[in-house]
């Protein structure tokens, strides 16, 4: 079996060619998101939630006009570089770029996939699935640098791209989530977590 460093890597994620980033890094104003787990009308703070924006100017205008979005689009940052640290039971994700560099990726009680400082507990544990084969993602079998993947939490809940109508989506993970597919774009392989690439 390959060692953990050999199976660890840095990568960016995309949905429909739109890069995943921290919503607060891509917007101005408060980011209020409809909780994917609670009844309609329950809103949660989403500035540290991972998501993507792909709406047109008309979509943004429409979304603000009818009150579906509470924020404005800002200058788009570079794609968020994530570190996928391999362990015995899956991957933990850490940020390697942007204002939240060094923080981890956690699942909140509301089912949001957020970034936050690492304190007493490690970031959430993820299983990576090759969307093409349905099997566990195996970096050693990947010749090119891009693959469609799906993620599931340690308790088996699927990761979905929850609709942020009409301007994009955000990542959520909870029992009733609908499995989403993300594009994984490998940047560097065999990355040691103590030595950022």
PDB file of N, CA and C in Angstrom, residues 145-192:
ATOM      1  N   UNK A 145      -4.394  14.856 -14.872  1.00  0.00           N
ATOM      2  CA  UNK A 145      -4.538  15.650 -13.665  1.00  0.00           C
ATOM      3  C   UNK A 145      -5.959  16.067 -13.346  1.00  0.00           C
ATOM      4  N   UNK A 146      -6.946  15.515 -14.036  1.00  0.00           N
ATOM      5  CA  UNK A 146      -8.340  15.919 -13.789  1.00  0.00           C
ATOM      6  C   UNK A 146      -9.229  14.680 -13.701  1.00  0.00           C
ATOM      7  N   UNK A 147     -10.159  14.707 -12.738  1.00  0.00           N
ATOM      8  CA  UNK A 147     -11.075  13.584 -12.579  1.00  0.00           C
ATOM      9  C   UNK A 147     -12.386  14.086 -11.980  1.00  0.00           C
ATOM     10  N   UNK A 148     -13.487  13.508 -12.410  1.00  0.00           N
ATOM     11  CA  UNK A 148     -14.783  13.812 -11.807  1.00  0.00           C
ATOM     12  C   UNK A 148     -14.907  12.947 -10.555  1.00  0.00           C
ATOM     13  N   UNK A 149     -15.205  13.593  -9.425  1.00  0.00           N
ATOM     14  CA  UNK A 149     -15.294  12.859  -8.174  1.00  0.00           C
ATOM     15  C   UNK A 149     -16.589  13.193  -7.444  1.00  0.00           C
ATOM     16  N   UNK A 150     -16.900  12.337  -6.482  1.00  0.00           N
ATOM     17  CA  UNK A 150     -17.975  12.579  -5.534  1.00  0.00           C
ATOM     18  C   UNK A 150     -17.372  12.407  -4.149  1.00  0.00           C
ATOM     19  N   UNK A 151     -17.943  13.084  -3.168  1.00  0.00           N
ATOM     20  CA  UNK A 151     -17.454  12.986  -1.803  1.00  0.00           C
ATOM     21  C   UNK A 151     -18.576  12.544  -0.883  1.00  0.00           C
ATOM     22  N   UNK A 152     -18.202  11.832   0.174  1.00  0.00           N
ATOM     23  CA  UNK A 152     -19.149  11.435   1.211  1.00  0.00           C
ATOM     24  C   UNK A 152     -18.465  11.615   2.555  1.00  0.00           C
ATOM     25  N   UNK A 153     -19.250  12.000   3.552  1.00  0.00           N
ATOM     26  CA  UNK A 153     -18.713  12.185   4.901  1.00  0.00           C
ATOM     27  C   UNK A 153     -18.423  10.831   5.532  1.00  0.00           C
ATOM     28  N   UNK A 154     -17.757  10.858   6.688  1.00  0.00           N
ATOM     29  CA  UNK A 154     -17.410   9.621   7.385  1.00  0.00           C
ATOM     30  C   UNK A 154     -18.654   8.807   7.744  1.00  0.00           C
ATOM     31  N   UNK A 155     -19.789   9.475   7.958  1.00  0.00           N
ATOM     32  CA  UNK A 155     -21.017   8.741   8.277  1.00  0.00           C
ATOM     33  C   UNK A 155     -21.832   8.392   7.026  1.00  0.00           C
ATOM     34  N   UNK A 156     -21.233   8.560   5.843  1.00  0.00           N
ATOM     35  CA  UNK A 156     -21.875   8.135   4.608  1.00  0.00           C
ATOM     36  C   UNK A 156     -22.814   9.128   3.960  1.00  0.00           C
ATOM     37  N   UNK A 157     -22.885  10.351   4.487  1.00  0.00           N
ATOM     38  CA  UNK A 157     -23.759  11.353   3.880  1.00  0.00           C
ATOM     39  C   UNK A 157     -23.106  11.921   2.622  1.00  0.00           C
ATOM     40  N   UNK A 158     -23.868  12.061   1.543  1.00  0.00           N
ATOM     41  CA  UNK A 158     -23.292  12.571   0.298  1.00  0.00           C
ATOM     42  C   UNK A 158     -23.080  14.085   0.336  1.00  0.00           C
ATOM     43  N   UNK A 159     -22.108  14.544  -0.421  1.00  0.00           N
ATOM     44  CA  UNK A 159     -21.891  15.975  -0.593  1.00  0.00           C
ATOM     45  C   UNK A 159     -22.664  16.408  -1.827  1.00  0.00           C
ATOM     46  N   UNK A 160     -23.447  17.478  -1.677  1.00  0.00           N
ATOM     47  CA  UNK A 160     -24.198  17.997  -2.808  1.00  0.00           C
ATOM     48  C   UNK A 160     -23.796  19.433  -3.086  1.00  0.00           C
ATOM     49  N   UNK A 161     -24.068  19.877  -4.308  1.00  0.00           N
ATOM     50  CA  UNK A 161     -23.959  21.285  -4.655  1.00  0.00           C
ATOM     51  C   UNK A 161     -25.370  21.833  -4.516  1.00  0.00           C
ATOM     52  N   UNK A 162     -25.629  22.496  -3.407  1.00  0.00           N
ATOM     53  CA  UNK A 162     -26.972  23.004  -3.093  1.00  0.00           C
ATOM     54  C   UNK A 162     -27.201  24.290  -3.886  1.00  0.00           C
ATOM     55  N   UNK A 163     -28.333  24.384  -4.522  1.00  0.00           N
ATOM     56  CA  UNK A 163     -28.629  25.507  -5.404  1.00  0.00           C
ATOM     57  C   UNK A 163     -28.657  26.835  -4.648  1.00  0.00           C
ATOM     58  N   UNK A 164     -27.949  27.812  -5.173  1.00  0.00           N
ATOM     59  CA  UNK A 164     -27.970  29.188  -4.667  1.00  0.00           C
ATOM     60  C   UNK A 164     -28.589  30.018  -5.786  1.00  0.00           C
ATOM     61  N   UNK A 165     -29.877  29.803  -5.978  1.00  0.00           N
ATOM     62  CA  UNK A 165     -30.592  30.394  -7.106  1.00  0.00           C
ATOM     63  C   UNK A 165     -30.598  31.912  -6.999  1.00  0.00           C
ATOM     64  N   UNK A 166     -30.335  32.630  -8.082  1.00  0.00           N
ATOM     65  CA  UNK A 166     -30.005  32.168  -9.439  1.00  0.00           C
ATOM     66  C   UNK A 166     -28.530  32.367  -9.802  1.00  0.00           C
ATOM     67  N   UNK A 167     -27.637  32.391  -8.799  1.00  0.00           N
ATOM     68  CA  UNK A 167     -26.261  32.816  -9.082  1.00  0.00           C
ATOM     69  C   UNK A 167     -25.182  31.767  -8.836  1.00  0.00           C
ATOM     70  N   UNK A 168     -25.526  30.559  -8.451  1.00  0.00           N
ATOM     71  CA  UNK A 168     -24.491  29.560  -8.219  1.00  0.00           C
ATOM     72  C   UNK A 168     -24.961  28.452  -7.310  1.00  0.00           C
ATOM     73  N   UNK A 169     -24.067  28.019  -6.413  1.00  0.00           N
ATOM     74  CA  UNK A 169     -24.389  26.939  -5.497  1.00  0.00           C
ATOM     75  C   UNK A 169     -23.404  26.917  -4.351  1.00  0.00           C
ATOM     76  N   UNK A 170     -23.746  26.160  -3.308  1.00  0.00           N
ATOM     77  CA  UNK A 170     -22.817  25.988  -2.191  1.00  0.00           C
ATOM     78  C   UNK A 170     -22.783  24.521  -1.808  1.00  0.00           C
ATOM     79  N   UNK A 171     -21.697  24.118  -1.147  1.00  0.00           N
ATOM     80  CA  UNK A 171     -21.517  22.722  -0.792  1.00  0.00           C
ATOM     81  C   UNK A 171     -22.228  22.425   0.526  1.00  0.00           C
ATOM     82  N   UNK A 172     -22.940  21.314   0.534  1.00  0.00           N
ATOM     83  CA  UNK A 172     -23.664  20.878   1.717  1.00  0.00           C
ATOM     84  C   UNK A 172     -23.538  19.363   1.841  1.00  0.00           C
ATOM     85  N   UNK A 173     -23.599  18.872   3.075  1.00  0.00           N
ATOM     86  CA  UNK A 173     -23.471  17.437   3.326  1.00  0.00           C
ATOM     87  C   UNK A 173     -24.373  17.075   4.502  1.00  0.00           C
ATOM     88  N   UNK A 174     -25.372  16.242   4.237  1.00  0.00           N
ATOM     89  CA  UNK A 174     -26.331  15.816   5.249  1.00  0.00           C
ATOM     90  C   UNK A 174     -27.023  14.561   4.732  1.00  0.00           C
ATOM     91  N   UNK A 175     -27.770  13.898   5.592  1.00  0.00           N
ATOM     92  CA  UNK A 175     -28.320  12.581   5.245  1.00  0.00           C
ATOM     93  C   UNK A 175     -29.159  12.578   3.975  1.00  0.00           C
ATOM     94  N   UNK A 176     -29.997  13.603   3.774  1.00  0.00           N
ATOM     95  CA  UNK A 176     -30.907  13.616   2.625  1.00  0.00           C
ATOM     96  C   UNK A 176     -30.342  14.352   1.406  1.00  0.00           C
ATOM     97  N   UNK A 177     -29.047  14.649   1.426  1.00  0.00           N
ATOM     98  CA  UNK A 177     -28.432  15.370   0.303  1.00  0.00           C
ATOM     99  C   UNK A 177     -28.467  14.527  -0.970  1.00  0.00           C
ATOM    100  N   UNK A 178     -28.488  15.219  -2.109  1.00  0.00           N
ATOM    101  CA  UNK A 178     -28.432  14.558  -3.416  1.00  0.00           C
ATOM    102  C   UNK A 178     -26.977  14.590  -3.878  1.00  0.00           C
ATOM    103  N   UNK A 179     -26.423  13.417  -4.155  1.00  0.00           N
ATOM    104  CA  UNK A 179     -25.001  13.305  -4.497  1.00  0.00           C
ATOM    105  C   UNK A 179     -24.639  14.220  -5.659  1.00  0.00           C
ATOM    106  N   UNK A 180     -23.630  15.059  -5.451  1.00  0.00           N
ATOM    107  CA  UNK A 180     -23.136  15.943  -6.497  1.00  0.00           C
ATOM    108  C   UNK A 180     -21.809  15.453  -7.043  1.00  0.00           C
ATOM    109  N   UNK A 181     -21.444  15.944  -8.201  1.00  0.00           N
ATOM    110  CA  UNK A 181     -20.167  15.600  -8.821  1.00  0.00           C
ATOM    111  C   UNK A 181     -19.346  16.867  -8.992  1.00  0.00           C
ATOM    112  N   UNK A 182     -18.078  16.774  -8.628  1.00  0.00           N
ATOM    113  CA  UNK A 182     -17.143  17.888  -8.731  1.00  0.00           C
ATOM    114  C   UNK A 182     -15.988  17.498  -9.631  1.00  0.00           C
ATOM    115  N   UNK A 183     -15.406  18.489 -10.293  1.00  0.00           N
ATOM    116  CA  UNK A 183     -14.185  18.255 -11.064  1.00  0.00           C
ATOM    117  C   UNK A 183     -13.000  18.516 -10.159  1.00  0.00           C
ATOM    118  N   UNK A 184     -12.144  17.520 -10.022  1.00  0.00           N
ATOM    119  CA  UNK A 184     -10.924  17.607  -9.222  1.00  0.00           C
ATOM    120  C   UNK A 184      -9.772  17.876 -10.180  1.00  0.00           C
ATOM    121  N   UNK A 185      -9.044  18.967  -9.975  1.00  0.00           N
ATOM    122  CA  UNK A 185      -7.912  19.307 -10.833  1.00  0.00           C
ATOM    123  C   UNK A 185      -6.646  19.265  -9.976  1.00  0.00           C
ATOM    124  N   UNK A 186      -5.871  18.206 -10.149  1.00  0.00           N
ATOM    125  CA  UNK A 186      -4.665  17.983  -9.346  1.00  0.00           C
ATOM    126  C   UNK A 186      -3.613  19.041  -9.682  1.00  0.00           C
ATOM    127  N   UNK A 187      -3.015  19.625  -8.640  1.00  0.00           N
ATOM    128  CA  UNK A 187      -1.939  20.603  -8.818  1.00  0.00           C
ATOM    129  C   UNK A 187      -0.576  19.995  -8.508  1.00  0.00           C
ATOM    130  N   UNK A 188      -0.488  19.201  -7.425  1.00  0.00           N
ATOM    131  CA  UNK A 188       0.781  18.558  -7.045  1.00  0.00           C
ATOM    132  C   UNK A 188       0.458  17.254  -6.317  1.00  0.00           C
ATOM    133  N   UNK A 189       1.291  16.239  -6.552  1.00  0.00           N
ATOM    134  CA  UNK A 189       1.107  14.930  -5.918  1.00  0.00           C
ATOM    135  C   UNK A 189       2.208  14.698  -4.882  1.00  0.00           C
ATOM    136  N   UNK A 190       1.956  13.753  -3.980  1.00  0.00           N
ATOM    137  CA  UNK A 190       2.956  13.394  -2.992  1.00  0.00           C
ATOM    138  C   UNK A 190       3.319  14.546  -2.071  1.00  0.00           C
ATOM    139  N   UNK A 191       2.332  15.301  -1.650  1.00  0.00           N
ATOM    140  CA  UNK A 191       2.579  16.514  -0.860  1.00  0.00           C
ATOM    141  C   UNK A 191       2.518  16.172   0.631  1.00  0.00           C
ATOM    142  N   UNK A 192       3.568  16.516   1.355  1.00  0.00           N
ATOM    143  CA  UNK A 192       3.615  16.333   2.798  1.00  0.00           C
ATOM    144  C   UNK A 192       2.854  17.470   3.459  1.00  0.00           C
TER     145      UNK A 192
END
